[in-house]
Short mmCIF file of C-alpha atoms and ligand atoms in Angstrom, two decimals:
data_model
loop_
_atom_site.label_atom_id
_atom_site.label_comp_id
_atom_site.label_asym_id
_atom_site.label_seq_id
_atom_site.Cartn_x
_atom_site.Cartn_y
_atom_site.Cartn_z
CA MET A 1 20.71 -26.86 44.43
CA SER A 2 18.64 -24.82 42.10
CA THR A 3 15.32 -24.47 42.53
CA ALA A 4 14.03 -23.42 38.53
CA ARG A 5 12.09 -24.93 36.15
CA SER A 6 12.24 -25.47 32.41
CA VAL A 7 9.86 -26.86 29.79
CA VAL A 8 10.83 -29.02 26.82
CA VAL A 9 8.10 -29.30 24.36
CA LEU A 10 9.04 -31.80 21.91
CA ALA A 11 7.48 -30.64 18.56
CA ALA A 12 10.01 -31.96 15.74
CA GLY A 13 8.01 -34.35 14.17
CA MET A 14 5.53 -34.05 10.85
CA GLY A 15 2.68 -36.93 11.87
CA THR A 16 2.82 -38.47 9.25
CA ARG A 17 -0.41 -40.14 9.61
CA MET A 18 -2.06 -37.36 9.27
CA LYS A 19 -1.81 -36.92 5.09
CA SER A 20 -1.52 -33.45 6.17
CA ALA A 21 0.57 -30.46 4.55
CA HIS A 22 0.35 -29.14 7.98
CA PRO A 23 2.26 -30.72 10.65
CA LYS A 24 -0.19 -32.51 13.28
CA MET A 25 0.99 -30.38 16.37
CA LEU A 26 -0.66 -27.52 14.10
CA HIS A 27 -4.01 -29.27 13.58
CA PRO A 28 -6.75 -27.27 15.89
CA MET A 29 -8.91 -28.81 18.81
CA LEU A 30 -11.85 -26.49 20.40
CA GLY A 31 -10.25 -23.64 20.16
CA ARG A 32 -6.25 -24.10 20.01
CA THR A 33 -3.97 -26.18 18.12
CA LEU A 34 -2.89 -29.09 19.21
CA LEU A 35 0.35 -27.58 21.02
CA GLY A 36 -1.63 -24.31 22.29
CA HIS A 37 -3.91 -26.80 24.25
CA VAL A 38 -0.25 -28.72 25.23
CA LEU A 39 1.19 -25.04 26.37
CA PHE A 40 -1.65 -24.31 28.29
CA ALA A 41 -1.39 -26.72 30.55
CA ALA A 42 2.40 -25.90 30.76
CA ASP A 43 1.61 -22.61 32.37
CA ALA A 44 0.28 -24.17 35.32
CA LEU A 45 3.54 -24.81 36.33
CA ALA A 46 5.23 -21.56 35.28
CA ALA A 47 8.25 -22.53 34.05
CA ASP A 48 11.53 -20.32 33.89
CA ASP A 49 12.15 -21.11 30.66
CA THR A 50 9.96 -22.38 27.21
CA LEU A 51 12.11 -24.83 24.94
CA VAL A 52 10.07 -26.57 22.15
CA VAL A 53 12.00 -28.98 19.19
CA VAL A 54 11.16 -27.96 16.35
CA GLY A 55 12.41 -29.86 13.02
CA GLN A 56 9.22 -30.62 10.29
CA ALA A 57 8.07 -27.86 8.84
CA ALA A 58 10.51 -25.35 11.67
CA ASP A 59 9.13 -22.56 9.75
CA GLN A 60 5.06 -23.04 10.54
CA VAL A 61 5.69 -23.84 14.13
CA THR A 62 8.27 -20.98 14.85
CA ALA A 63 5.30 -18.91 12.99
CA HIS A 64 2.61 -20.16 15.22
CA LEU A 65 4.42 -20.09 18.54
CA ASP A 66 5.56 -16.18 18.33
CA GLN A 67 1.79 -16.14 17.90
CA ILE A 68 0.72 -17.76 21.31
CA ALA A 69 3.38 -18.07 23.22
CA PRO A 70 6.55 -15.82 22.19
CA ASP A 71 8.73 -15.80 25.66
CA ALA A 72 9.15 -19.84 24.50
CA ARG A 73 12.00 -21.26 22.70
CA THR A 74 12.44 -22.90 19.82
CA VAL A 75 15.49 -25.59 19.52
CA LEU A 76 15.78 -26.97 15.92
CA GLN A 77 15.87 -30.84 15.62
CA ALA A 78 17.53 -30.36 11.54
CA GLU A 79 16.56 -34.61 11.86
CA GLN A 80 14.18 -36.27 13.84
CA ARG A 81 17.04 -39.60 15.81
CA GLY A 82 14.84 -39.97 18.38
CA THR A 83 13.26 -37.87 21.59
CA GLY A 84 16.23 -38.61 23.25
CA HIS A 85 17.88 -36.65 20.30
CA ALA A 86 15.57 -34.20 20.88
CA VAL A 87 15.62 -33.46 24.60
CA ARG A 88 19.64 -33.75 24.19
CA THR A 89 19.33 -31.61 21.36
CA ALA A 90 17.06 -29.16 23.61
CA MET A 91 19.60 -29.42 26.00
CA ASP A 92 22.77 -28.66 24.28
CA ALA A 93 21.18 -25.63 22.84
CA ALA A 94 20.87 -24.21 27.06
CA PRO A 95 23.44 -25.19 28.73
CA GLU A 96 23.07 -22.52 31.25
CA LEU A 97 19.40 -25.00 31.71
CA SER A 98 18.80 -26.50 36.21
CA GLY A 99 17.05 -27.30 38.46
CA THR A 100 14.03 -29.25 36.54
CA VAL A 101 13.41 -30.05 33.69
CA VAL A 102 9.61 -31.03 32.58
CA VAL A 103 9.85 -32.83 29.22
CA LEU A 104 6.47 -32.71 27.20
CA TYR A 105 5.02 -34.27 23.75
CA GLY A 106 3.86 -31.41 21.94
CA ASP A 107 0.09 -33.84 20.55
CA THR A 108 -1.33 -34.65 23.76
CA PRO A 109 -4.02 -31.84 23.94
CA LEU A 110 -5.92 -33.29 26.13
CA LEU A 111 -3.42 -32.83 28.89
CA ARG A 112 -4.54 -30.12 32.04
CA GLY A 113 -2.70 -28.19 34.12
CA GLU A 114 -3.78 -30.43 36.91
CA THR A 115 -2.02 -32.98 36.06
CA LEU A 116 1.71 -31.70 35.16
CA GLU A 117 1.59 -29.80 39.02
CA GLY A 118 0.17 -33.40 40.18
CA LEU A 119 3.62 -34.63 38.88
CA MET A 120 5.44 -31.53 40.01
CA SER A 121 4.63 -31.34 43.84
CA ALA A 122 5.08 -35.75 43.58
CA HIS A 123 8.82 -35.08 42.12
CA GLU A 124 9.26 -32.50 44.79
CA ALA A 125 7.94 -33.85 47.43
CA SER A 126 10.15 -37.82 46.48
CA GLY A 127 13.14 -36.05 45.63
CA ALA A 128 13.53 -38.35 42.48
CA ALA A 129 15.62 -38.00 40.09
CA ALA A 130 13.42 -38.79 37.65
CA THR A 131 9.18 -38.85 38.31
CA VAL A 132 7.40 -40.19 35.35
CA LEU A 133 3.48 -39.29 34.49
CA THR A 134 2.09 -43.42 33.87
CA ALA A 135 -0.88 -44.27 33.41
CA GLU A 136 -2.94 -47.75 33.05
CA VAL A 137 -4.64 -48.45 29.69
CA PRO A 138 -7.11 -51.41 29.06
CA ASP A 139 -5.35 -51.63 25.20
CA PRO A 140 -0.88 -50.14 25.16
CA THR A 141 0.01 -52.02 21.87
CA GLY A 142 2.11 -49.17 20.29
CA LEU A 143 3.28 -48.12 23.70
CA GLY A 144 6.37 -48.09 25.71
CA ARG A 145 5.49 -50.30 28.94
CA ILE A 146 6.75 -49.82 32.86
CA LEU A 147 9.55 -52.18 34.07
CA ARG A 148 9.48 -52.38 37.35
CA ASP A 149 11.37 -54.65 39.88
CA HIS A 150 9.85 -57.11 42.62
CA SER A 151 9.23 -54.79 45.54
CA GLY A 152 7.71 -52.58 42.90
CA ARG A 153 10.10 -49.32 41.85
CA VAL A 154 9.77 -47.97 38.65
CA VAL A 155 13.91 -49.62 36.24
CA GLY A 156 12.62 -48.96 33.27
CA VAL A 157 10.54 -48.64 29.74
CA VAL A 158 10.71 -50.67 27.60
CA GLU A 159 9.00 -49.73 23.75
CA GLN A 160 6.30 -52.76 21.85
CA ARG A 161 9.11 -53.16 19.83
CA ASP A 162 11.46 -53.62 21.96
CA ALA A 163 9.37 -55.81 23.94
CA THR A 164 9.19 -59.59 25.25
CA PRO A 165 5.46 -61.01 25.26
CA GLU A 166 6.15 -61.09 29.14
CA GLN A 167 6.50 -57.87 29.05
CA LEU A 168 3.20 -56.42 26.37
CA ALA A 169 0.40 -57.76 29.19
CA ILE A 170 2.02 -54.81 30.80
CA LYS A 171 -0.77 -52.39 30.93
CA GLU A 172 0.86 -49.58 32.85
CA ILE A 173 2.52 -47.24 29.84
CA ASN A 174 4.56 -44.53 29.52
CA SER A 175 2.54 -41.47 28.57
CA GLY A 176 6.09 -39.28 27.30
CA ILE A 177 6.03 -36.76 30.34
CA TYR A 178 8.38 -35.90 32.26
CA VAL A 179 9.90 -34.32 35.70
CA PHE A 180 13.53 -34.54 35.29
CA ASP A 181 17.00 -33.82 37.85
CA ALA A 182 18.65 -31.10 34.33
CA GLY A 183 21.82 -32.29 35.61
CA LEU A 184 21.33 -35.70 36.19
CA LEU A 185 19.40 -35.80 33.00
CA ARG A 186 22.25 -33.86 30.81
CA GLN A 187 24.51 -36.08 32.12
CA MET A 188 22.54 -40.15 31.16
CA LEU A 189 21.92 -37.62 27.69
CA SER A 190 25.05 -38.46 26.78
CA LYS A 191 25.43 -42.29 27.31
CA LEU A 192 22.15 -42.77 24.69
CA SER A 193 23.04 -44.89 22.08
CA THR A 194 21.22 -45.89 18.94
CA ASP A 195 21.31 -49.47 19.67
CA ASN A 196 17.05 -50.21 19.32
CA ASP A 197 15.01 -51.87 17.36
CA GLN A 198 14.03 -48.34 15.33
CA GLY A 199 17.70 -46.88 15.29
CA GLU A 200 16.91 -44.01 17.47
CA GLU A 201 18.30 -42.09 20.78
CA TYR A 202 15.50 -43.37 23.06
CA LEU A 203 14.57 -40.68 25.73
CA THR A 204 13.09 -43.50 28.30
CA ASP A 205 16.71 -45.23 28.46
CA VAL A 206 17.57 -42.63 30.58
CA LEU A 207 15.06 -44.25 32.98
CA GLY A 208 17.13 -46.79 33.70
CA PHE A 209 20.57 -45.12 33.20
CA LEU A 210 19.22 -43.29 35.98
CA VAL A 211 18.05 -46.71 38.34
CA GLU A 212 21.68 -48.63 37.24
CA ALA A 213 23.47 -45.17 38.67
CA GLY A 214 21.40 -45.30 42.41
CA HIS A 215 19.42 -42.62 41.29
CA PRO A 216 15.89 -42.80 42.21
CA VAL A 217 13.15 -42.69 39.33
CA HIS A 218 9.17 -42.25 40.93
CA SER A 219 5.98 -42.79 39.12
CA PHE A 220 3.05 -40.77 39.24
CA ALA A 221 0.03 -42.31 38.01
CA ALA A 222 -2.45 -39.22 35.88
CA ASP A 223 -6.12 -39.17 37.71
CA ASP A 224 -7.27 -39.63 34.28
CA ALA A 225 -5.39 -41.62 31.97
CA LEU A 226 -7.01 -39.44 29.62
CA ASP A 227 -4.31 -36.47 29.60
CA THR A 228 -2.28 -38.44 28.76
CA LEU A 229 -3.31 -40.06 25.40
CA GLY A 230 -1.24 -39.31 21.84
CA CYS A 231 -2.76 -37.45 18.63
CA ASN A 232 -1.51 -39.24 14.99
CA ASP A 233 -3.83 -39.39 12.47
CA ARG A 234 -7.31 -37.69 11.69
CA ALA A 235 -9.62 -40.21 13.56
CA GLN A 236 -8.03 -39.93 16.59
CA LEU A 237 -7.98 -36.06 16.34
CA ALA A 238 -12.04 -36.50 16.10
CA GLU A 239 -11.93 -38.90 18.91
CA LEU A 240 -10.34 -36.46 21.13
CA ARG A 241 -12.34 -33.58 20.23
CA GLN A 242 -14.56 -35.41 21.29
CA ILE A 243 -13.35 -36.40 24.64
CA MET A 244 -12.35 -32.32 25.31
CA GLN A 245 -16.01 -31.09 24.72
CA GLY A 246 -17.30 -33.79 26.52
CA ARG A 247 -14.68 -31.74 29.27
CA ILE A 248 -15.36 -28.85 28.47
CA ASN A 249 -19.48 -29.35 28.61
CA THR A 250 -19.60 -31.02 31.63
CA ALA A 251 -17.93 -28.34 33.63
CA LEU A 252 -19.83 -25.91 32.13
CA MET A 253 -22.63 -28.15 32.51
CA ARG A 254 -21.80 -28.43 36.32
CA SER A 255 -21.00 -24.44 37.00
CA GLY A 256 -24.72 -23.61 35.70
CA VAL A 257 -25.01 -23.83 32.30
CA THR A 258 -28.09 -25.32 30.81
CA MET A 259 -27.15 -27.61 28.42
CA ASP A 260 -30.70 -29.08 26.05
CA ASP A 261 -27.67 -31.39 23.64
CA PRO A 262 -23.78 -31.44 24.49
CA ALA A 263 -23.01 -33.67 21.69
CA THR A 264 -24.32 -30.84 19.58
CA THR A 265 -23.01 -28.05 21.66
CA TRP A 266 -19.16 -27.47 20.80
CA ILE A 267 -17.44 -24.57 22.69
CA ASP A 268 -13.43 -23.02 22.65
CA ALA A 269 -11.69 -23.94 25.04
CA THR A 270 -11.67 -20.19 25.23
CA VAL A 271 -15.15 -18.86 25.49
CA THR A 272 -16.33 -17.85 28.81
CA VAL A 273 -20.13 -18.69 29.39
CA GLU A 274 -21.50 -17.83 32.47
CA PRO A 275 -24.48 -19.33 34.80
CA ASP A 276 -27.82 -19.83 33.59
CA VAL A 277 -27.37 -19.01 30.18
CA THR A 278 -29.08 -21.75 27.99
CA ILE A 279 -27.68 -23.12 25.33
CA ARG A 280 -30.19 -24.90 22.46
CA PRO A 281 -28.83 -28.11 20.25
CA GLY A 282 -26.19 -27.22 17.47
CA VAL A 283 -24.59 -24.48 18.48
CA GLN A 284 -20.83 -23.64 18.44
CA LEU A 285 -19.07 -21.06 20.20
CA LEU A 286 -15.25 -20.17 18.88
CA GLY A 287 -12.40 -17.89 19.84
CA THR A 288 -12.45 -15.91 22.63
CA THR A 289 -16.68 -15.68 22.29
CA SER A 290 -18.65 -14.36 25.98
CA VAL A 291 -21.71 -14.93 27.14
CA SER A 292 -23.50 -13.41 29.71
CA THR A 293 -25.82 -14.85 32.45
CA GLY A 294 -29.61 -15.43 31.75
CA ALA A 295 -28.48 -14.69 27.18
CA GLU A 296 -29.86 -18.16 25.01
CA VAL A 297 -28.10 -19.09 21.98
CA GLY A 298 -29.56 -21.79 19.51
CA PRO A 299 -30.47 -23.78 18.18
CA ASP A 300 -27.82 -23.97 15.22
CA SER A 301 -26.08 -20.91 16.02
CA THR A 302 -22.12 -20.34 14.94
CA LEU A 303 -20.54 -17.23 16.86
CA LYS A 304 -16.68 -16.76 16.82
CA ASP A 305 -14.92 -14.16 18.48
CA THR A 306 -18.69 -12.67 20.03
CA VAL A 307 -19.43 -11.18 23.18
CA VAL A 308 -23.21 -11.81 23.81
CA GLY A 309 -24.70 -9.69 26.75
CA ALA A 310 -27.36 -10.30 29.75
CA ARG A 311 -30.37 -11.78 28.93
CA ALA A 312 -29.47 -11.29 25.28
CA LYS A 313 -31.84 -14.52 22.23
CA VAL A 314 -29.76 -15.67 19.41
CA VAL A 315 -31.84 -17.75 17.14
CA ARG A 316 -30.14 -19.52 13.87
CA ALA A 317 -27.44 -16.39 13.43
CA HIS A 318 -23.87 -17.13 12.47
CA THR A 319 -22.16 -14.49 13.94
CA ASP A 320 -18.12 -12.71 13.81
CA SER A 321 -16.12 -10.10 15.49
CA ALA A 322 -19.38 -8.94 16.77
CA THR A 323 -21.24 -7.75 20.24
CA ILE A 324 -24.54 -8.52 21.46
CA GLY A 325 -26.47 -5.86 24.21
CA THR A 326 -28.06 -6.41 27.36
CA ALA A 327 -31.74 -8.21 25.80
CA ALA A 328 -30.89 -8.49 21.65
CA GLN A 329 -32.53 -10.20 20.14
CA ILE A 330 -30.34 -11.86 17.11
CA GLY A 331 -32.67 -14.04 14.40
CA PRO A 332 -33.83 -16.61 13.76
CA PHE A 333 -31.02 -16.63 10.11
CA ALA A 334 -29.16 -13.24 11.16
CA TYR A 335 -25.24 -12.47 10.10
CA LEU A 336 -24.06 -10.66 12.08
CA ARG A 337 -19.75 -9.46 10.79
CA PRO A 338 -17.44 -8.39 11.92
CA GLY A 339 -18.02 -4.58 13.52
CA ALA A 340 -21.49 -5.05 14.38
CA ALA A 341 -22.81 -3.94 17.92
CA ILE A 342 -26.04 -4.76 18.11
CA GLY A 343 -26.67 -2.53 20.94
CA ASP A 344 -29.03 -2.98 24.39
CA THR A 345 -32.93 -4.27 23.74
CA ALA A 346 -31.76 -3.71 19.82
CA LYS A 347 -33.39 -6.68 17.14
CA VAL A 348 -31.68 -7.93 14.56
CA GLY A 349 -34.36 -9.83 12.50
CA THR A 350 -34.82 -12.87 9.60
CA TYR A 351 -32.55 -12.83 6.57
CA VAL A 352 -30.67 -9.45 8.24
CA GLU A 353 -26.82 -8.78 7.19
CA VAL A 354 -25.02 -5.89 9.11
CA LYS A 355 -21.34 -5.50 9.11
CA ASN A 356 -19.11 -2.77 10.63
CA SER A 357 -22.18 -0.86 11.71
CA THR A 358 -23.54 0.19 15.67
CA LEU A 359 -27.31 -0.98 16.07
CA ALA A 360 -28.22 2.16 18.95
CA GLU A 361 -30.93 0.84 22.20
CA GLY A 362 -33.80 0.03 20.97
CA SER A 363 -33.34 0.23 17.40
CA LYS A 364 -34.76 -2.84 14.62
CA VAL A 365 -33.63 -3.83 11.53
CA PRO A 366 -36.11 -6.71 11.41
CA HIS A 367 -36.50 -8.26 8.29
CA LEU A 368 -34.48 -8.36 5.24
CA SER A 369 -32.37 -6.10 5.06
CA TYR A 370 -28.36 -5.62 5.05
CA VAL A 371 -26.20 -2.93 7.07
CA GLY A 372 -23.11 -1.81 6.11
CA ASP A 373 -20.47 0.67 7.35
CA ALA A 374 -23.77 2.53 9.17
CA SER A 375 -25.16 3.97 12.71
CA ILE A 376 -28.69 3.89 13.56
CA GLY A 377 -30.10 5.55 16.39
CA ALA A 378 -32.04 4.78 19.20
CA GLY A 379 -35.14 3.89 19.43
CA ALA A 380 -35.05 3.06 14.48
CA ASN A 381 -36.97 1.39 12.84
CA ILE A 382 -35.73 0.26 9.63
CA GLY A 383 -38.69 -1.25 7.72
CA ALA A 384 -37.71 -5.10 6.18
CA GLY A 385 -35.96 -5.30 2.28
CA THR A 386 -34.50 -1.71 3.56
CA ILE A 387 -31.03 -2.38 2.00
CA VAL A 388 -27.48 0.47 2.44
CA ALA A 389 -25.74 0.86 -0.05
CA ASN A 390 -22.23 2.00 1.79
CA TYR A 391 -19.79 0.63 -1.37
CA ASP A 392 -20.28 2.65 -4.85
CA GLY A 393 -17.49 0.19 -6.42
CA VAL A 394 -14.55 2.16 -5.11
CA ALA A 395 -15.48 2.81 -1.72
CA LYS A 396 -16.70 2.46 1.35
CA HIS A 397 -18.82 4.72 2.30
CA HIS A 398 -21.10 5.68 5.92
CA THR A 399 -24.41 6.10 6.31
CA GLU A 400 -25.71 8.40 9.71
CA VAL A 401 -29.63 7.26 10.70
CA GLY A 402 -30.85 9.75 13.46
CA GLU A 403 -32.82 8.43 16.80
CA ALA A 404 -36.50 7.39 16.39
CA VAL A 405 -36.29 7.45 12.65
CA PHE A 406 -38.63 5.55 10.95
CA VAL A 407 -37.16 3.50 7.65
CA GLY A 408 -39.61 2.17 5.09
CA SER A 409 -40.37 -1.07 3.49
CA ASN A 410 -37.38 -1.42 0.60
CA SER A 411 -35.35 1.68 1.02
CA VAL A 412 -32.27 1.91 -0.35
CA LEU A 413 -29.64 4.61 1.52
CA VAL A 414 -27.21 5.03 -1.03
CA ALA A 415 -23.90 6.52 1.58
CA PRO A 416 -22.36 8.67 2.71
CA VAL A 417 -26.07 9.77 3.75
CA THR A 418 -27.76 11.55 6.42
CA ILE A 419 -31.05 10.93 8.25
CA ASN A 420 -31.58 12.96 10.83
CA ASP A 421 -32.71 12.74 14.64
CA GLY A 422 -36.61 12.25 14.57
CA SER A 423 -37.47 12.12 10.34
CA TYR A 424 -39.41 9.25 8.11
CA VAL A 425 -38.49 7.81 4.31
CA ALA A 426 -41.50 7.20 2.57
CA ALA A 427 -40.95 3.38 1.99
CA GLY A 428 -39.50 2.68 -1.31
CA SER A 429 -37.29 5.01 -1.69
CA ALA A 430 -34.14 5.46 -2.50
CA ILE A 431 -32.66 7.94 -0.63
CA ASN A 432 -29.13 9.12 -1.37
CA GLY A 433 -28.97 13.25 0.07
CA GLU A 434 -30.04 13.91 3.69
CA VAL A 435 -33.09 13.39 5.60
CA PRO A 436 -33.86 16.65 7.83
CA SER A 437 -34.84 16.34 11.06
CA ASN A 438 -38.82 16.61 12.06
CA SER A 439 -39.49 15.53 7.37
CA LEU A 440 -40.16 12.69 5.13
CA GLY A 441 -38.10 12.07 3.11
CA VAL A 442 -39.86 10.46 -0.64
CA ALA A 443 -37.45 9.74 -2.98
CA ARG A 444 -39.82 7.51 -5.87
CA GLY A 445 -41.54 8.02 -8.60
CA ARG A 446 -44.82 9.38 -8.13
CA GLN A 447 -48.28 6.67 -8.69
CA ARG A 448 -50.39 6.72 -11.98
CA ASN A 449 -53.89 4.70 -12.59
CA ILE A 450 -54.65 4.06 -15.92
CA GLU A 451 -58.09 3.20 -15.58
CA GLY A 452 -60.18 0.19 -18.09
CA TRP A 453 -56.50 -0.44 -18.91
CA VAL A 454 -57.58 -4.84 -17.56
CA GLU A 455 -60.23 -4.94 -19.44
CA ARG A 456 -58.76 -3.44 -22.83
CA ARG A 457 -55.50 -5.00 -22.36
CA ARG A 458 -55.77 -7.91 -21.03
CA PRO A 459 -58.86 -9.36 -22.54
CA GLY A 460 -60.54 -13.22 -21.01
CA THR A 461 -58.41 -13.46 -17.98
CA LYS A 462 -59.35 -14.16 -14.59
CA THR A 463 -58.44 -10.86 -13.16
CA ALA A 464 -60.40 -9.06 -16.17
CA GLU A 465 -63.16 -11.02 -14.92
CA ALA A 466 -62.21 -10.44 -11.40
CA ALA A 467 -62.60 -6.73 -12.45
CA GLU A 468 -66.13 -7.24 -14.48
CA ARG A 469 -67.57 -8.91 -10.79
CA ALA A 470 -65.93 -5.94 -8.84
CA ARG A 471 -67.70 -2.86 -11.65
CA GLN A 472 -70.93 -4.87 -11.71
CA SER A 473 -71.34 -4.79 -7.48
CA GLU A 474 -70.50 -1.17 -7.57
C1 UD1 B 1 7.45 -42.02 22.81
C2 UD1 B 1 8.08 -43.12 23.83
C3 UD1 B 1 7.17 -44.26 24.51
C4 UD1 B 1 6.19 -43.56 25.50
C5 UD1 B 1 4.81 -43.05 23.94
C6 UD1 B 1 4.08 -41.78 24.37
C7 UD1 B 1 10.51 -43.42 23.11
C8 UD1 B 1 11.06 -43.69 22.55
N1 UD1 B 1 9.39 -43.88 23.38
O1 UD1 B 1 7.62 -43.59 22.19
O2 UD1 B 1 7.70 -45.29 25.89
O3 UD1 B 1 5.07 -44.61 25.58
O4 UD1 B 1 6.52 -41.64 23.43
O5 UD1 B 1 3.95 -41.45 23.81
O6 UD1 B 1 10.56 -41.70 24.40
N2 UD1 B 1 10.00 -36.19 18.21
C9 UD1 B 1 10.56 -35.36 18.23
N3 UD1 B 1 11.66 -35.19 17.30
C10 UD1 B 1 12.60 -36.21 17.66
C11 UD1 B 1 11.99 -38.25 17.73
C12 UD1 B 1 10.21 -37.79 18.38
O7 UD1 B 1 10.83 -34.49 18.40
O8 UD1 B 1 13.34 -37.48 16.91
C13 UD1 B 1 8.96 -35.94 19.37
C14 UD1 B 1 7.45 -36.53 17.87
O9 UD1 B 1 6.76 -35.17 17.38
C15 UD1 B 1 6.08 -36.95 18.93
C16 UD1 B 1 6.88 -37.18 20.27
O10 UD1 B 1 8.13 -36.46 19.70
O11 UD1 B 1 5.16 -35.67 19.38
C17 UD1 B 1 7.12 -38.96 20.47
O12 UD1 B 1 8.52 -39.10 19.59
P1 UD1 B 1 7.34 -40.25 19.02
O13 UD1 B 1 8.24 -40.75 18.30
O14 UD1 B 1 5.26 -40.49 17.88
O15 UD1 B 1 7.15 -41.38 20.49
P2 UD1 B 1 6.91 -42.85 20.63
O16 UD1 B 1 7.22 -44.05 19.16
O17 UD1 B 1 5.31 -43.42 20.07
CA1 CA B 2 3.30 -41.86 19.03
#
């Protein structure tokens, strides 16, 4: 007997009730698409083959699969003629499949690997021809009900619209997730008809056929009925997202992360947060973001694909593809764009934007600055209002600021330009030439004072009155 395992994911439907130009399976939820979550859960099965049945918007779904699951094979189901027809199409496209086949839907993002492992173990232990994942739900409306005989054995599934009033009272539902013996599945798929209220080939009929032919069908109840929830419209999308948020946050808190307000903390399933991190209210951690121990993030910050070092502090910041060093300080009100690499103990303060730039250890850009395409040396201090003019209207140029350089407030550093180690730039300078080490670069108009100007040119103003008082008290 073959011990091969295959996974077949049904993803041919558009999900009309989503009212979207995009197929339902591709809607995002906390770091992955709905389909991405299902495939991630399926990883736990370590299947030899993964087949995804595509149909509506097949190009979009296939392009997404190329990115997230390049080993998965797509099978086109040109017309959606039912779940049974979908699985039959997959099995026909892969005549070599043997062993066990797990059928999943692409729109059940809360499905977890451990649930699939439990289902698979139960199936393998019992030697049943098929094992169906079931759940007891308070409101089974719309779902297929599990039918059992007097001794409690599964005899089939009846769809809501084909059910009698007694059958409708059953609270045990068919999740639509099953493990089948591949050979028997193939055999029974060939017997499917469209003799039902929807005129579709029902995969559920396979269970009935198996039982009729004397092959045992077992059930496995999901530990958490939420695992089986499908998504049909945007309201359910939001509900499922909130459930996933709760699962992610609870797991992180149990692992040692402090969250002031889990309800306003949105952490993608793909993010890593170490113990003893503190997350303040209103934080989103997205994509490949990782936060090291002792760091504090928030309130009100969005970090995407960002590495946060140990003991760093990030307050009211928006970051994308940035790295933040150990004990660095970011914000309040800072914007780190792709390629911003903030060194250990460095500081990016209020109303500061950093793009594609390195700030070496202990350097500071505390207030009102733009730093683009620059390297800032260790211990340098970039004064308030400094702007790196990296773009000449045609190309971007690099700026080099050396170690322990002090740039006075309201300076413009016109790239390409180098300010060497251990030098100063006078406040208000527009620097477009190299500043040598051990020098002060000054590039601004010299000050001159026109004496008596106020009383001559602004007589009768309160400024002139103050000037007169100052003259009298001399
Ligand atoms: C199905 C089950 C039902 C179960 C429910 C759980 C059948 C006949 N019924 O009902 O017992 O309680 O799931 O959600 O199987 N799909 C295709 N191609 C098709 C038809 C469907 O790929 O031709 C995909 C859809 O994109 C969807 C999934 O299969 O992801 C389920 O299809 P759907 O029509 O929603 O099945 P239900 O009627 O909900
Ligand atoms: Ca459905």
